[in-house]
Tab-separated table of C-alpha atoms and ligand atoms in Angstrom:
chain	number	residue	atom	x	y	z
A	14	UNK	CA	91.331	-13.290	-153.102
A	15	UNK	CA	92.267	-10.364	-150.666
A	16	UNK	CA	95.571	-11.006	-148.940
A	17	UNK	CA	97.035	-13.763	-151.272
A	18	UNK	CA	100.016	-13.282	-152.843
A	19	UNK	CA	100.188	-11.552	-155.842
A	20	UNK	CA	101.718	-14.219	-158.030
A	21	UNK	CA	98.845	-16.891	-156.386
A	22	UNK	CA	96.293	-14.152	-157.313
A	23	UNK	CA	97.737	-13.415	-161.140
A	24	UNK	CA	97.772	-17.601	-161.555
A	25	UNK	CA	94.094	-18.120	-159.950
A	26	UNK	CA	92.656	-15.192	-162.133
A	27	UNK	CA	94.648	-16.974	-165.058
A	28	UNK	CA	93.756	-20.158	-164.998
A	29	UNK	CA	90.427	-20.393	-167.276
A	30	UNK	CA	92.318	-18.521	-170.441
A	31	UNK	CA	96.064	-19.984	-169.573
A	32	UNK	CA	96.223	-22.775	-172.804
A	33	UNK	CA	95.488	-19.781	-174.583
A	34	UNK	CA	97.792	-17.085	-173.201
A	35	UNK	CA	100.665	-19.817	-173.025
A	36	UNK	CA	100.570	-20.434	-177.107
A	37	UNK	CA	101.337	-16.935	-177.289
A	38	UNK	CA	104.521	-17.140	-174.595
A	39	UNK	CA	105.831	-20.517	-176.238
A	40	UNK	CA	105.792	-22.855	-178.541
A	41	UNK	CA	104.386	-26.631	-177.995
A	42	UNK	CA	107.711	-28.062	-179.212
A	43	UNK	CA	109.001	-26.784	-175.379
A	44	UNK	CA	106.981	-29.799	-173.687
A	45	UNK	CA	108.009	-32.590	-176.824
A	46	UNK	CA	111.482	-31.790	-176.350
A	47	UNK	CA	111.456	-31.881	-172.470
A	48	UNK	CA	109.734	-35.079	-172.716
A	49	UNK	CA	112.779	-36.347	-175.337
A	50	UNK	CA	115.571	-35.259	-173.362
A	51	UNK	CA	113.817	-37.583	-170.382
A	52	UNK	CA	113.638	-40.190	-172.883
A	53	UNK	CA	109.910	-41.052	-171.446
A	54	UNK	CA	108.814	-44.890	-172.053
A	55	UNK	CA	105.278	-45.472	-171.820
A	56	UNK	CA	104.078	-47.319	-168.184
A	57	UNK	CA	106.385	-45.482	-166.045
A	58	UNK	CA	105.011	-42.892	-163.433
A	59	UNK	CA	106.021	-39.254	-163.870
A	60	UNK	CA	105.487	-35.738	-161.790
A	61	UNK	CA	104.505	-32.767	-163.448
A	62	UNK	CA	105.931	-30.096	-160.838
A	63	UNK	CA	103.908	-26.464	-161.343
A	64	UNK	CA	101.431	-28.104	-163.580
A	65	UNK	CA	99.033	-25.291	-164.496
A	66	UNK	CA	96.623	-26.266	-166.934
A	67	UNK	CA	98.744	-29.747	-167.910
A	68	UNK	CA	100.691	-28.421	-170.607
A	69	UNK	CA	103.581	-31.064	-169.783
A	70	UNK	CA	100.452	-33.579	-168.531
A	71	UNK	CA	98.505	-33.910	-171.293
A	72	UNK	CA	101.706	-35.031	-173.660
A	73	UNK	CA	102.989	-37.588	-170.564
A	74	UNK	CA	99.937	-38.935	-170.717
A	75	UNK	CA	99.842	-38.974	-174.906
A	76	UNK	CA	103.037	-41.151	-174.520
A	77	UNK	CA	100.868	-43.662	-172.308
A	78	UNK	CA	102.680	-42.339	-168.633
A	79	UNK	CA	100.816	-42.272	-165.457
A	80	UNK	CA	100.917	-38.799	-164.245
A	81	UNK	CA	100.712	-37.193	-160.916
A	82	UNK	CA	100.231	-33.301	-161.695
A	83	UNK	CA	100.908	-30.700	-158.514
A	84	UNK	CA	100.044	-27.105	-158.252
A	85	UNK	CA	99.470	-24.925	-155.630
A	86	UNK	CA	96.605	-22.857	-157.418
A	87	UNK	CA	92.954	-24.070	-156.881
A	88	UNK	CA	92.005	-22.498	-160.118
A	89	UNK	CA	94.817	-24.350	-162.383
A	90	UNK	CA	93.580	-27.736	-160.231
A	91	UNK	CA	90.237	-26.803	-161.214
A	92	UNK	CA	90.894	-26.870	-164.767
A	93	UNK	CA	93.050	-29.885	-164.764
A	94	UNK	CA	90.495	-31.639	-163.402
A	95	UNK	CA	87.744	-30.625	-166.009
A	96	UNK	CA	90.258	-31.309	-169.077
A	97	UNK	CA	92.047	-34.584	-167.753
A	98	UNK	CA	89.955	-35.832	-164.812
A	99	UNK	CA	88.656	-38.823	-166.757
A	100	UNK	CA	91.561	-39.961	-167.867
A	101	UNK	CA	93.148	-43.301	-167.025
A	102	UNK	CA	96.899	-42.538	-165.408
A	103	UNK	CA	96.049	-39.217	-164.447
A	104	UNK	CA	95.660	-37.945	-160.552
A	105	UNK	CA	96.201	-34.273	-159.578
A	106	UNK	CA	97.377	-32.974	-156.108
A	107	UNK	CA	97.730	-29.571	-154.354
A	108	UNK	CA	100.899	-28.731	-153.389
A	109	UNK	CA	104.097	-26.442	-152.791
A	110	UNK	CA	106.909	-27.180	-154.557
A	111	UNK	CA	109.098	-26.656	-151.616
A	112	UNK	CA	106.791	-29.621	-150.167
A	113	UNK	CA	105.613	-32.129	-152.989
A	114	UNK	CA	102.709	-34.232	-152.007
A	115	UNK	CA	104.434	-37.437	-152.890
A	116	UNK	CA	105.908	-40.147	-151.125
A	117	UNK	CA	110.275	-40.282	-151.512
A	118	UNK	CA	111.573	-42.626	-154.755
A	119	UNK	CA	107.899	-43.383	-155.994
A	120	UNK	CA	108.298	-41.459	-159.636
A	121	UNK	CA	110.749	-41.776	-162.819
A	122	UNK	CA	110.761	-38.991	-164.145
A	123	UNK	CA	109.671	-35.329	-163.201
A	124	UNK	CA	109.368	-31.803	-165.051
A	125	UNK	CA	108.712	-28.357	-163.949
A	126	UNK	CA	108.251	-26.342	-167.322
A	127	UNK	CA	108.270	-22.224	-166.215
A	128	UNK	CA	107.936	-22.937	-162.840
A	129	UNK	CA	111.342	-22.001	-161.146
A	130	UNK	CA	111.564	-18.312	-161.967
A	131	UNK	CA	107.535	-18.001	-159.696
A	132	UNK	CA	109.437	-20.227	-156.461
A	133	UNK	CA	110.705	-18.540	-153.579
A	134	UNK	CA	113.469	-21.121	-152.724
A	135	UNK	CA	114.424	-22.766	-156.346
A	136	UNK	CA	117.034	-24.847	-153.754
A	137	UNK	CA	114.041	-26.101	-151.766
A	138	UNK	CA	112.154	-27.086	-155.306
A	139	UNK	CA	115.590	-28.918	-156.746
A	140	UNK	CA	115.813	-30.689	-153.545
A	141	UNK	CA	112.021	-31.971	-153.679
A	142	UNK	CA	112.487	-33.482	-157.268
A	143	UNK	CA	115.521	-35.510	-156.208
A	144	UNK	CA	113.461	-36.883	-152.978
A	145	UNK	CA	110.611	-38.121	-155.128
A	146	UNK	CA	112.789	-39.832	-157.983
A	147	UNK	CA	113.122	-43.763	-157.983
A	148	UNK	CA	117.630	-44.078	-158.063
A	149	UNK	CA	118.298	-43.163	-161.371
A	150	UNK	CA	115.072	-41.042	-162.218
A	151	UNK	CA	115.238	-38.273	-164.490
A	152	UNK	CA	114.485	-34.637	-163.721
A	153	UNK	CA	113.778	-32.479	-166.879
A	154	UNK	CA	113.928	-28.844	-165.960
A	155	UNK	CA	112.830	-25.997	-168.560
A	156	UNK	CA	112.987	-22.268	-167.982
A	157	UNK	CA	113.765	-18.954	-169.069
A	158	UNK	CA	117.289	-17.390	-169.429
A	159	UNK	CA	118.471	-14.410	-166.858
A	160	UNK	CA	116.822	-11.377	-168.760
A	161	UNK	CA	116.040	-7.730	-167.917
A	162	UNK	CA	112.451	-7.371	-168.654
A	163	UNK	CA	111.405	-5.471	-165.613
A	164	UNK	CA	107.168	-6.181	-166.770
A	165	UNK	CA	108.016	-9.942	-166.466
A	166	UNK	CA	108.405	-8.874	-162.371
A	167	UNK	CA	105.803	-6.146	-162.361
A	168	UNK	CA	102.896	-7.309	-164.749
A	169	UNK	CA	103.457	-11.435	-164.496
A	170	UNK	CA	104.544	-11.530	-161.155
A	171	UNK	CA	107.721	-13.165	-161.622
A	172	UNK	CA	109.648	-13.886	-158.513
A	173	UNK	CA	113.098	-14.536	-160.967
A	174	UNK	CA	114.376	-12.622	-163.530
A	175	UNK	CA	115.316	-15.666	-165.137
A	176	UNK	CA	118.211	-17.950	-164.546
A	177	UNK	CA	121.722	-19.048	-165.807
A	178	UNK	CA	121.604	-22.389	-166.927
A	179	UNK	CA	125.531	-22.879	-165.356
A	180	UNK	CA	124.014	-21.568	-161.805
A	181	UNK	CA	120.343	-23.832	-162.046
A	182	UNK	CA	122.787	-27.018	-163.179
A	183	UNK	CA	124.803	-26.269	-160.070
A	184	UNK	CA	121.910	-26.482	-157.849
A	185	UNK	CA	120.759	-29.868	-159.060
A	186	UNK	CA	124.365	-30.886	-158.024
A	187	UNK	CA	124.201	-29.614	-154.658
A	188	UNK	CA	121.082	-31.094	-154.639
A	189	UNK	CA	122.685	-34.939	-154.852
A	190	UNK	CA	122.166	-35.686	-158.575
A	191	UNK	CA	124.532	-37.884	-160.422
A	192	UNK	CA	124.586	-36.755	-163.901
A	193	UNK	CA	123.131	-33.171	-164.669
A	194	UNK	CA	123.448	-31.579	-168.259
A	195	UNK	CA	122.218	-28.218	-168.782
A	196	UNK	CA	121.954	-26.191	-172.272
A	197	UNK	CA	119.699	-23.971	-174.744
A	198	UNK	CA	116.342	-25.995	-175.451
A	199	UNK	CA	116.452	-24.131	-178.998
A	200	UNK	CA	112.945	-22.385	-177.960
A	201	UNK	CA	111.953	-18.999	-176.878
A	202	UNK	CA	109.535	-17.223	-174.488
A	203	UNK	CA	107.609	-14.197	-175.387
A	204	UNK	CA	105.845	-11.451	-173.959
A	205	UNK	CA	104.333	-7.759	-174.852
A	206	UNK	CA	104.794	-5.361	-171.546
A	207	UNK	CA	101.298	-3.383	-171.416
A	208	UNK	CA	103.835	-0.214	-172.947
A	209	UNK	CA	104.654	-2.524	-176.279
A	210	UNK	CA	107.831	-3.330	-175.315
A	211	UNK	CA	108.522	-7.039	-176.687
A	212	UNK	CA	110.743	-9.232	-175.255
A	213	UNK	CA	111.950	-13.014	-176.906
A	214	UNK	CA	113.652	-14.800	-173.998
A	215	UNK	CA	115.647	-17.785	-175.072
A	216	UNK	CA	114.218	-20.956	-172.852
A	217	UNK	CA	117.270	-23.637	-171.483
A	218	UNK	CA	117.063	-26.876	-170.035
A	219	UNK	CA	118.558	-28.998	-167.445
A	220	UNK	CA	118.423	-33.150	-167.392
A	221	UNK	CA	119.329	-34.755	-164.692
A	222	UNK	CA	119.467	-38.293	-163.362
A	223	UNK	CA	119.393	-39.389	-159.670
B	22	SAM	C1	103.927	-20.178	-165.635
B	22	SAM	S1	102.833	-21.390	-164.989
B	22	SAM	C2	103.425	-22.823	-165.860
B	22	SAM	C3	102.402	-23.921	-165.904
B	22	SAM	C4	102.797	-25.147	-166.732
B	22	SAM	N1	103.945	-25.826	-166.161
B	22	SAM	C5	103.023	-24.793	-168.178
B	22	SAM	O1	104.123	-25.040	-168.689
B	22	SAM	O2	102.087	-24.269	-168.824
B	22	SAM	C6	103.479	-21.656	-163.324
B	22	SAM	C7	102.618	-22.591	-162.482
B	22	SAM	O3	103.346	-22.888	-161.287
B	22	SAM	C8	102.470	-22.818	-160.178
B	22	SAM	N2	103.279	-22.473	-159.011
B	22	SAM	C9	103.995	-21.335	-158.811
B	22	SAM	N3	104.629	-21.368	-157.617
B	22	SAM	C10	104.304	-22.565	-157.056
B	22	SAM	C11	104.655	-23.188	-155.818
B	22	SAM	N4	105.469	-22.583	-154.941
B	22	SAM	N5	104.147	-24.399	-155.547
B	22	SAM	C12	103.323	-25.016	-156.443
B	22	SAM	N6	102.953	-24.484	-157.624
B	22	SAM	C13	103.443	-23.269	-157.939
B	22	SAM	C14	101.442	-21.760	-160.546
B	22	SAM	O4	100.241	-21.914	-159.813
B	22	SAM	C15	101.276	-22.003	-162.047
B	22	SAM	O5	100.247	-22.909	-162.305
């Protein structure tokens, strides 16, 4: 793992413990609520952008969606294979996010849950989920709010330190979207710095329709 990145490191060393380690950060309402505000239907196909481990994944398929999950970490694809890789619907890719491995207008609907604030060009990623949503596709964005945590840079390898909801909802704009709506997700993310200092991050969203 010399050389990598540490972020790509942090997620590949991660990946066998991250259902675990993500129960503590936030709660599973996070991924029911981003799948309401997309109002999901079973049948249609959906992305999940920055899958990890398939939090969002494993309730798309619950609700009877096909899913195409994409990650860039070997180690996250690794374990979505082993818990989901039987599963009727479900197909996982490696990918960037500023380069989705999927064709343009093939899905209707696609999340990225805690993905933004780990991209280098959050533009680039906005910009990818409008390509790959059929017209009128929805694009269900959840992430933390701007906060000054420093150990969410220095021990989690952030790349963000979190994001206004007003300046996120703008980018979907710029990137083309029709309607965009962006507001608190009534959820928090939480974290212990290795020095005890605890920090409860409010989580927003942003919905979006091509
Ligand atoms: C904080 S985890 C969130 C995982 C999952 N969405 C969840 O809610 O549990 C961020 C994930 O995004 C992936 N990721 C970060 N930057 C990426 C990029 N540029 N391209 C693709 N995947 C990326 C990481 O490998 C990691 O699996």
């Amino acid at each position: 793992m010399k050389g990598m990145p540490s972020s790509v490191r942090y997620f590949e060393e991660v990946a066998a413990e991250w259902d675990t380690l993500r129960k503590g950060y936030f709660r599973d309402e996070v991924r029911e609520k981003a799948l309401d505000l997309a109002k999901v239907q079973a049948g249609e196909r959906a992305a999940d952008v920055g899958a990890g481990t398939g939090f969002l994944t494993e309730a798309l398929l619950g609700r009877g969606l096909e899913v195409v999950a994409v990650d860039r970490s070997p180690a996250m694809l690794a374990e979505l294979t082993r818990k989901f890789g039987g599963r009727s619907g479900f197909r996982c890719m490696p990918g960037e996010t500023d380069a989705l491995p999927l064709e343009a207008s093939t899905v209707d609907c696609c999340f990225a849950n805690m993905v933004l604030h780990h991209v280098e060009s959050p533009e680039a990623m906005i910009r990818e989920l409008f390509r790959i949503l059929k017209p009128g596709g929805r694009a269900v964005l959840t992430d933390f709010e701007r906060h000054g945590f420093d150990f969410f840079l220095s021990e989690y390898y952030d790349r963000w330190p979190g994001f206004s909801p007003a300046e996120v909802a703008s980018l979907f704009r710029a990137a083309g979207f029709a309607t965009v709506e962006a507001g608190p997700l009534g959820e928090v993310c939480q974290a212990e710095s290795s020095t005890g200092i605890r920090a409860v991050v409010p989580i927003f969203f942003v919905r979006a329709e091509r």
